[in-house]
PDB file of C-alpha atoms in Angstrom:
ATOM      1  CA  UNK E   9      69.386  68.033   0.178  1.00 92.00           C
ATOM      2  CA  UNK E  10      67.609  65.879   2.755  1.00 95.00           C
ATOM      3  CA  UNK E  11      64.023  65.028   1.861  1.00 91.00           C
ATOM      4  CA  UNK E  12      61.797  65.426   4.881  1.00 91.00           C
ATOM      5  CA  UNK E  13      59.674  67.857   6.906  1.00 95.00           C
ATOM      6  CA  UNK E  14      61.061  71.345   7.435  1.00 96.00           C
ATOM      7  CA  UNK E  15      60.796  72.209  11.130  1.00 97.00           C
ATOM      8  CA  UNK E  16      60.279  75.901  11.826  1.00 97.00           C
ATOM      9  CA  UNK E  17      62.803  77.329  14.280  1.00 96.00           C
ATOM     10  CA  UNK E  18      61.380  79.541  17.003  1.00 90.00           C
ATOM     11  CA  UNK E  19      64.852  80.876  17.798  1.00 95.00           C
ATOM     12  CA  UNK E  20      66.650  82.589  14.930  1.00 94.00           C
ATOM     13  CA  UNK E  21      69.808  80.781  13.738  1.00 96.00           C
ATOM     14  CA  UNK E  22      73.049  82.181  15.072  1.00 96.00           C
ATOM     15  CA  UNK E  23      76.468  82.113  13.393  1.00 95.00           C
ATOM     16  CA  UNK E  24      79.584  80.723  15.015  1.00 95.00           C
ATOM     17  CA  UNK E  25      81.139  82.928  17.676  1.00 93.00           C
ATOM     18  CA  UNK E  26      84.761  82.993  18.798  1.00 90.00           C
ATOM     19  CA  UNK E  27      84.146  85.361  21.712  1.00 91.00           C
ATOM     20  CA  UNK E  28      84.649  84.343  25.341  1.00 92.00           C
ATOM     21  CA  UNK E  29      82.069  81.985  26.816  1.00 91.00           C
ATOM     22  CA  UNK E  30      80.297  84.744  28.768  1.00 92.00           C
ATOM     23  CA  UNK E  31      79.932  87.089  25.795  1.00 94.00           C
ATOM     24  CA  UNK E  32      76.302  87.827  24.781  1.00 93.00           C
ATOM     25  CA  UNK E  33      76.940  86.315  21.334  1.00 94.00           C
ATOM     26  CA  UNK E  34      77.943  83.027  22.952  1.00 95.00           C
ATOM     27  CA  UNK E  35      74.933  83.082  25.257  1.00 95.00           C
ATOM     28  CA  UNK E  36      72.563  83.668  22.343  1.00 95.00           C
ATOM     29  CA  UNK E  37      74.278  80.936  20.349  1.00 96.00           C
ATOM     30  CA  UNK E  38      73.907  78.390  23.161  1.00 96.00           C
ATOM     31  CA  UNK E  39      70.232  79.279  23.601  1.00 96.00           C
ATOM     32  CA  UNK E  40      69.614  78.779  19.884  1.00 97.00           C
ATOM     33  CA  UNK E  41      71.429  75.424  19.886  1.00 97.00           C
ATOM     34  CA  UNK E  42      69.505  74.224  22.950  1.00 96.00           C
ATOM     35  CA  UNK E  43      66.184  75.260  21.405  1.00 96.00           C
ATOM     36  CA  UNK E  44      67.028  73.536  18.125  1.00 97.00           C
ATOM     37  CA  UNK E  45      67.991  70.315  19.920  1.00 96.00           C
ATOM     38  CA  UNK E  46      64.534  70.351  21.513  1.00 95.00           C
ATOM     39  CA  UNK E  47      62.890  70.708  18.097  1.00 94.00           C
ATOM     40  CA  UNK E  48      64.804  67.662  16.846  1.00 96.00           C
ATOM     41  CA  UNK E  49      64.499  65.359  19.870  1.00 94.00           C
ATOM     42  CA  UNK E  50      64.058  61.814  18.579  1.00 93.00           C
ATOM     43  CA  UNK E  51      64.462  62.878  14.957  1.00 95.00           C
ATOM     44  CA  UNK E  52      68.221  62.482  14.391  1.00 95.00           C
ATOM     45  CA  UNK E  53      68.827  59.303  12.338  1.00 94.00           C
ATOM     46  CA  UNK E  54      71.170  56.649  13.713  1.00 93.00           C
ATOM     47  CA  UNK E  55      72.440  55.847  10.191  1.00 96.00           C
ATOM     48  CA  UNK E  56      74.366  58.284   7.935  1.00 97.00           C
ATOM     49  CA  UNK E  57      72.233  61.399   7.699  1.00 98.00           C
ATOM     50  CA  UNK E  58      71.950  64.839   6.165  1.00 98.00           C
ATOM     51  CA  UNK E  59      71.016  68.231   7.594  1.00 98.00           C
ATOM     52  CA  UNK E  60      69.576  71.282   5.858  1.00 98.00           C
ATOM     53  CA  UNK E  61      69.441  74.666   7.585  1.00 98.00           C
ATOM     54  CA  UNK E  62      67.423  77.292   5.725  1.00 98.00           C
ATOM     55  CA  UNK E  63      68.207  80.742   7.131  1.00 97.00           C
ATOM     56  CA  UNK E  64      65.792  83.667   6.900  1.00 96.00           C
ATOM     57  CA  UNK E  65      67.637  86.951   6.315  1.00 93.00           C
ATOM     58  CA  UNK E  66      66.226  90.228   7.596  1.00 88.00           C
ATOM     59  CA  UNK E  67      67.453  93.841   7.165  1.00 85.00           C
ATOM     60  CA  UNK E  68      70.031  95.222   7.602  1.00 82.00           C
ATOM     61  CA  UNK E  69      71.513  91.947   6.365  1.00 85.00           C
ATOM     62  CA  UNK E  70      71.697  91.578   2.597  1.00 87.00           C
ATOM     63  CA  UNK E  71      71.219  88.242   0.879  1.00 90.00           C
ATOM     64  CA  UNK E  72      74.494  88.168  -1.061  1.00 89.00           C
ATOM     65  CA  UNK E  73      76.626  90.432   1.132  1.00 88.00           C
ATOM     66  CA  UNK E  74      76.236  88.973   4.644  1.00 86.00           C
ATOM     67  CA  UNK E  75      75.233  85.881   6.638  1.00 88.00           C
ATOM     68  CA  UNK E  76      77.962  83.542   5.377  1.00 95.00           C
ATOM     69  CA  UNK E  77      76.354  80.120   5.353  1.00 97.00           C
ATOM     70  CA  UNK E  78      79.368  78.161   6.579  1.00 97.00           C
ATOM     71  CA  UNK E  79      79.373  80.273   9.754  1.00 96.00           C
ATOM     72  CA  UNK E  80      75.752  79.276  10.374  1.00 97.00           C
ATOM     73  CA  UNK E  81      76.293  75.607   9.592  1.00 98.00           C
ATOM     74  CA  UNK E  82      79.350  75.063  11.782  1.00 97.00           C
ATOM     75  CA  UNK E  83      77.743  75.422  15.248  1.00 97.00           C
ATOM     76  CA  UNK E  84      74.535  73.539  14.487  1.00 98.00           C
ATOM     77  CA  UNK E  85      76.357  70.688  12.743  1.00 98.00           C
ATOM     78  CA  UNK E  86      78.799  70.390  15.626  1.00 97.00           C
ATOM     79  CA  UNK E  87      76.000  70.412  18.187  1.00 96.00           C
ATOM     80  CA  UNK E  88      73.908  67.736  16.451  1.00 97.00           C
ATOM     81  CA  UNK E  89      76.556  65.414  15.032  1.00 96.00           C
ATOM     82  CA  UNK E  90      76.298  61.890  16.435  1.00 94.00           C
ATOM     83  CA  UNK E  91      79.198  60.632  14.335  1.00 94.00           C
ATOM     84  CA  UNK E  92      76.902  59.841  11.397  1.00 96.00           C
ATOM     85  CA  UNK E  93      76.432  63.305   9.872  1.00 98.00           C
ATOM     86  CA  UNK E  94      77.793  63.104   6.318  1.00 98.00           C
ATOM     87  CA  UNK E  95      76.006  65.866   4.394  1.00 98.00           C
ATOM     88  CA  UNK E  96      75.342  69.420   5.591  1.00 98.00           C
ATOM     89  CA  UNK E  97      73.342  71.901   3.545  1.00 98.00           C
ATOM     90  CA  UNK E  98      72.692  75.579   4.002  1.00 98.00           C
ATOM     91  CA  UNK E  99      70.440  77.948   2.099  1.00 98.00           C
ATOM     92  CA  UNK E 100      69.292  81.478   2.818  1.00 97.00           C
ATOM     93  CA  UNK E 101      66.393  83.619   1.713  1.00 95.00           C
ATOM     94  CA  UNK E 102      64.876  87.009   2.445  1.00 94.00           C
ATOM     95  CA  UNK E 103      62.038  87.141   4.960  1.00 91.00           C
ATOM     96  CA  UNK E 104      59.861  84.337   6.270  1.00 92.00           C
ATOM     97  CA  UNK E 105      60.942  81.702   8.764  1.00 95.00           C
ATOM     98  CA  UNK E 106      64.118  79.742   9.295  1.00 97.00           C
ATOM     99  CA  UNK E 107      63.751  75.961   9.126  1.00 98.00           C
ATOM    100  CA  UNK E 108      65.774  72.817   9.683  1.00 98.00           C
ATOM    101  CA  UNK E 109      65.410  69.412   8.047  1.00 98.00           C
ATOM    102  CA  UNK E 110      67.121  66.152   8.973  1.00 97.00           C
ATOM    103  CA  UNK E 111      66.831  62.836   7.118  1.00 97.00           C
ATOM    104  CA  UNK E 112      68.833  59.748   6.249  1.00 97.00           C
ATOM    105  CA  UNK E 113      71.486  60.539   3.658  1.00 96.00           C
ATOM    106  CA  UNK E 114      70.642  59.379   0.152  1.00 92.00           C
ATOM    107  CA  UNK E 115      73.114  59.046  -2.744  1.00 88.00           C
ATOM    108  CA  UNK E 116      72.377  61.328  -5.676  1.00 86.00           C
ATOM    109  CA  UNK E 117      74.159  61.992  -8.981  1.00 84.00           C
ATOM    110  CA  UNK E 118      76.944  64.554  -8.845  1.00 81.00           C
ATOM    111  CA  UNK E 119      75.807  68.030  -9.941  1.00 81.00           C
ATOM    112  CA  UNK E 120      76.323  68.822 -13.591  1.00 85.00           C
ATOM    113  CA  UNK E 121      78.525  71.797 -12.757  1.00 90.00           C
ATOM    114  CA  UNK E 122      82.142  72.642 -13.341  1.00 88.00           C
ATOM    115  CA  UNK E 123      84.298  70.676 -10.880  1.00 93.00           C
ATOM    116  CA  UNK E 124      87.806  71.269  -9.539  1.00 96.00           C
ATOM    117  CA  UNK E 125      89.671  68.692  -7.481  1.00 95.00           C
ATOM    118  CA  UNK E 126      92.956  68.009  -5.758  1.00 97.00           C
ATOM    119  CA  UNK E 127      94.624  66.785  -2.570  1.00 96.00           C
ATOM    120  CA  UNK E 128      96.073  68.792   0.289  1.00 96.00           C
ATOM    121  CA  UNK E 129      98.972  67.805   2.516  1.00 95.00           C
ATOM    122  CA  UNK E 130      99.279  70.869   4.754  1.00 95.00           C
ATOM    123  CA  UNK E 131      97.584  71.387   8.117  1.00 94.00           C
ATOM    124  CA  UNK E 132      94.207  73.104   7.734  1.00 95.00           C
ATOM    125  CA  UNK E 133      95.132  75.814  10.240  1.00 94.00           C
ATOM    126  CA  UNK E 134      98.034  77.053   8.092  1.00 97.00           C
ATOM    127  CA  UNK E 135      98.234  79.413   5.141  1.00 97.00           C
ATOM    128  CA  UNK E 136      99.893  76.568   3.229  1.00 97.00           C
ATOM    129  CA  UNK E 137      96.585  74.679   3.234  1.00 97.00           C
ATOM    130  CA  UNK E 138      94.759  77.646   1.707  1.00 97.00           C
ATOM    131  CA  UNK E 139      97.493  78.051  -0.886  1.00 97.00           C
ATOM    132  CA  UNK E 140      97.076  74.424  -1.932  1.00 97.00           C
ATOM    133  CA  UNK E 141      93.293  74.769  -2.220  1.00 98.00           C
ATOM    134  CA  UNK E 142      93.572  77.981  -4.199  1.00 97.00           C
ATOM    135  CA  UNK E 143      95.847  76.220  -6.681  1.00 97.00           C
ATOM    136  CA  UNK E 144      92.999  73.849  -7.522  1.00 96.00           C
ATOM    137  CA  UNK E 145      90.821  76.761  -8.731  1.00 96.00           C
ATOM    138  CA  UNK E 146      93.578  79.156  -9.815  1.00 95.00           C
ATOM    139  CA  UNK E 147      92.610  78.902 -13.490  1.00 92.00           C
ATOM    140  CA  UNK E 148      88.868  79.159 -12.884  1.00 93.00           C
ATOM    141  CA  UNK E 149      86.875  82.030 -14.309  1.00 93.00           C
ATOM    142  CA  UNK E 150      85.328  84.361 -11.762  1.00 95.00           C
ATOM    143  CA  UNK E 151      81.638  83.524 -11.418  1.00 95.00           C
ATOM    144  CA  UNK E 152      79.335  86.301 -12.667  1.00 94.00           C
ATOM    145  CA  UNK E 153      77.934  88.727 -10.061  1.00 93.00           C
ATOM    146  CA  UNK E 154      75.029  87.444  -8.020  1.00 94.00           C
ATOM    147  CA  UNK E 155      74.144  84.393  -5.950  1.00 96.00           C
ATOM    148  CA  UNK E 156      76.215  81.226  -6.157  1.00 96.00           C
ATOM    149  CA  UNK E 157      75.639  77.531  -5.415  1.00 97.00           C
ATOM    150  CA  UNK E 158      78.677  75.679  -4.046  1.00 97.00           C
ATOM    151  CA  UNK E 159      79.245  72.073  -3.101  1.00 97.00           C
ATOM    152  CA  UNK E 160      82.418  70.565  -1.634  1.00 97.00           C
ATOM    153  CA  UNK E 161      83.209  66.897  -1.027  1.00 97.00           C
ATOM    154  CA  UNK E 162      85.815  66.285   1.665  1.00 98.00           C
ATOM    155  CA  UNK E 163      87.414  62.846   1.539  1.00 98.00           C
ATOM    156  CA  UNK E 164      89.196  62.388   4.845  1.00 97.00           C
ATOM    157  CA  UNK E 165      90.700  59.780   7.125  1.00 96.00           C
ATOM    158  CA  UNK E 166      88.530  58.216   9.842  1.00 94.00           C
ATOM    159  CA  UNK E 167      89.938  60.396  12.637  1.00 91.00           C
ATOM    160  CA  UNK E 168      89.767  63.726  10.806  1.00 92.00           C
ATOM    161  CA  UNK E 169      87.377  66.435  12.017  1.00 94.00           C
ATOM    162  CA  UNK E 170      86.070  67.475   8.618  1.00 97.00           C
ATOM    163  CA  UNK E 171      84.179  70.477   9.981  1.00 97.00           C
ATOM    164  CA  UNK E 172      87.495  72.189  10.739  1.00 96.00           C
ATOM    165  CA  UNK E 173      88.155  72.152   6.992  1.00 98.00           C
ATOM    166  CA  UNK E 174      85.090  74.112   5.916  1.00 98.00           C
ATOM    167  CA  UNK E 175      86.163  77.676   6.606  1.00 97.00           C
ATOM    168  CA  UNK E 176      89.806  77.521   5.382  1.00 97.00           C
ATOM    169  CA  UNK E 177      88.675  75.765   2.206  1.00 98.00           C
ATOM    170  CA  UNK E 178      86.045  78.377   1.363  1.00 98.00           C
ATOM    171  CA  UNK E 179      88.460  81.177   2.319  1.00 97.00           C
ATOM    172  CA  UNK E 180      90.717  79.998  -0.529  1.00 97.00           C
ATOM    173  CA  UNK E 181      88.039  80.188  -3.243  1.00 97.00           C
ATOM    174  CA  UNK E 182      88.453  83.872  -4.136  1.00 96.00           C
ATOM    175  CA  UNK E 183      89.348  82.974  -7.778  1.00 96.00           C
ATOM    176  CA  UNK E 184      85.755  81.714  -8.064  1.00 96.00           C
ATOM    177  CA  UNK E 185      83.947  84.140  -5.774  1.00 96.00           C
ATOM    178  CA  UNK E 186      86.019  87.324  -5.975  1.00 95.00           C
ATOM    179  CA  UNK E 187      87.528  89.206  -3.046  1.00 95.00           C
ATOM    180  CA  UNK E 188      85.888  91.584  -0.624  1.00 93.00           C
ATOM    181  CA  UNK E 189      89.067  93.680  -0.890  1.00 91.00           C
ATOM    182  CA  UNK E 190      91.343  93.190  -3.885  1.00 87.00           C
ATOM    183  CA  UNK E 191      94.390  93.640  -1.652  1.00 88.00           C
ATOM    184  CA  UNK E 192      93.384  91.137   1.058  1.00 90.00           C
ATOM    185  CA  UNK E 193      93.926  87.448   0.548  1.00 91.00           C
ATOM    186  CA  UNK E 194      91.634  84.813   2.081  1.00 95.00           C
ATOM    187  CA  UNK E 195      88.593  87.106   2.246  1.00 94.00           C
ATOM    188  CA  UNK E 196      86.350  85.915  -0.598  1.00 96.00           C
ATOM    189  CA  UNK E 197      82.894  87.242  -1.320  1.00 96.00           C
ATOM    190  CA  UNK E 198      81.391  84.152   0.297  1.00 95.00           C
ATOM    191  CA  UNK E 199      78.216  86.026   1.193  1.00 95.00           C
ATOM    192  CA  UNK E 200      77.329  85.325  -2.438  1.00 96.00           C
ATOM    193  CA  UNK E 201      76.838  81.652  -1.581  1.00 97.00           C
ATOM    194  CA  UNK E 202      73.099  81.204  -1.123  1.00 97.00           C
ATOM    195  CA  UNK E 203      73.184  77.412  -1.492  1.00 97.00           C
ATOM    196  CA  UNK E 204      75.977  75.417   0.156  1.00 98.00           C
ATOM    197  CA  UNK E 205      76.425  71.655   0.327  1.00 97.00           C
ATOM    198  CA  UNK E 206      79.265  70.099   2.340  1.00 98.00           C
ATOM    199  CA  UNK E 207      79.796  66.348   2.169  1.00 97.00           C
ATOM    200  CA  UNK E 208      82.044  63.859   3.948  1.00 97.00           C
ATOM    201  CA  UNK E 209      83.541  60.674   2.546  1.00 97.00           C
ATOM    202  CA  UNK E 210      85.796  58.560   4.767  1.00 97.00           C
ATOM    203  CA  UNK E 211      88.767  56.732   3.278  1.00 97.00           C
ATOM    204  CA  UNK E 212      90.386  54.447   5.885  1.00 95.00           C
ATOM    205  CA  UNK E 213      93.697  54.684   4.013  1.00 94.00           C
ATOM    206  CA  UNK E 214      93.964  58.438   4.496  1.00 94.00           C
ATOM    207  CA  UNK E 215      95.642  59.970   7.531  1.00 88.00           C
ATOM    208  CA  UNK E 216      96.278  63.723   7.307  1.00 89.00           C
ATOM    209  CA  UNK E 217      95.802  64.364   3.590  1.00 95.00           C
ATOM    210  CA  UNK E 218      92.459  65.645   2.328  1.00 97.00           C
ATOM    211  CA  UNK E 219      90.990  65.078  -1.110  1.00 97.00           C
ATOM    212  CA  UNK E 220      88.649  67.795  -2.313  1.00 98.00           C
ATOM    213  CA  UNK E 221      86.069  68.060  -5.054  1.00 97.00           C
ATOM    214  CA  UNK E 222      84.689  71.574  -5.509  1.00 97.00           C
ATOM    215  CA  UNK E 223      81.660  72.297  -7.686  1.00 96.00           C
ATOM    216  CA  UNK E 224      80.152  75.733  -8.232  1.00 96.00           C
ATOM    217  CA  UNK E 225      77.723  77.566 -10.472  1.00 95.00           C
ATOM    218  CA  UNK E 226      75.923  80.871 -10.662  1.00 95.00           C
ATOM    219  CA  UNK E 227      72.252  80.893  -9.716  1.00 92.00           C
ATOM    220  CA  UNK E 228      69.937  82.630 -12.128  1.00 76.00           C
ATOM    221  CA  UNK E 229      72.606  83.333 -14.782  1.00 55.00           C
TER     222      UNK E 229
END
């Protein structure tokens, strides 16, 4: 995670919204993004950098059953990205304040967790992409109940929008996370993820294929 001051957000973080532009959810989201930009004026590094959003959860939300972190990371990462954002982190906790940290990206050793890897060839907006990702973790043991830490490295071509890969990739990880409904595919228990790290590596030789490394562990087990 980026090492730097944690700036307290005066406007509560908002998840991504796919409603029409005039919907109240979209209006609240834009206000939050504008307020957060003001907090970070002059602080975004011009070299490769990392972001950490720490989300405070309040009732009726439950720490491991709501507030999917990727939905919170997508809008703020998209709003702040200057082309140099390579590492995006999300955490959540009960009570307190929400904070954001930005700092130059720093290489660190890979986590000493179980890792699954593979390459995809299908378009990320197709079921075929999710099927390919699920195959990477098909033989994984379901993580024990409770909070989970997850990190994913996306190795992509220079023109690929890696943020579009976050949701369909996590949607395919039900062998690790379990399903919300045993009869519904692509709906994992991703509310369990209380620590999420998403990282970009650019390979100039890649065009449409995506190489993935997926690392996960239980927290507190």
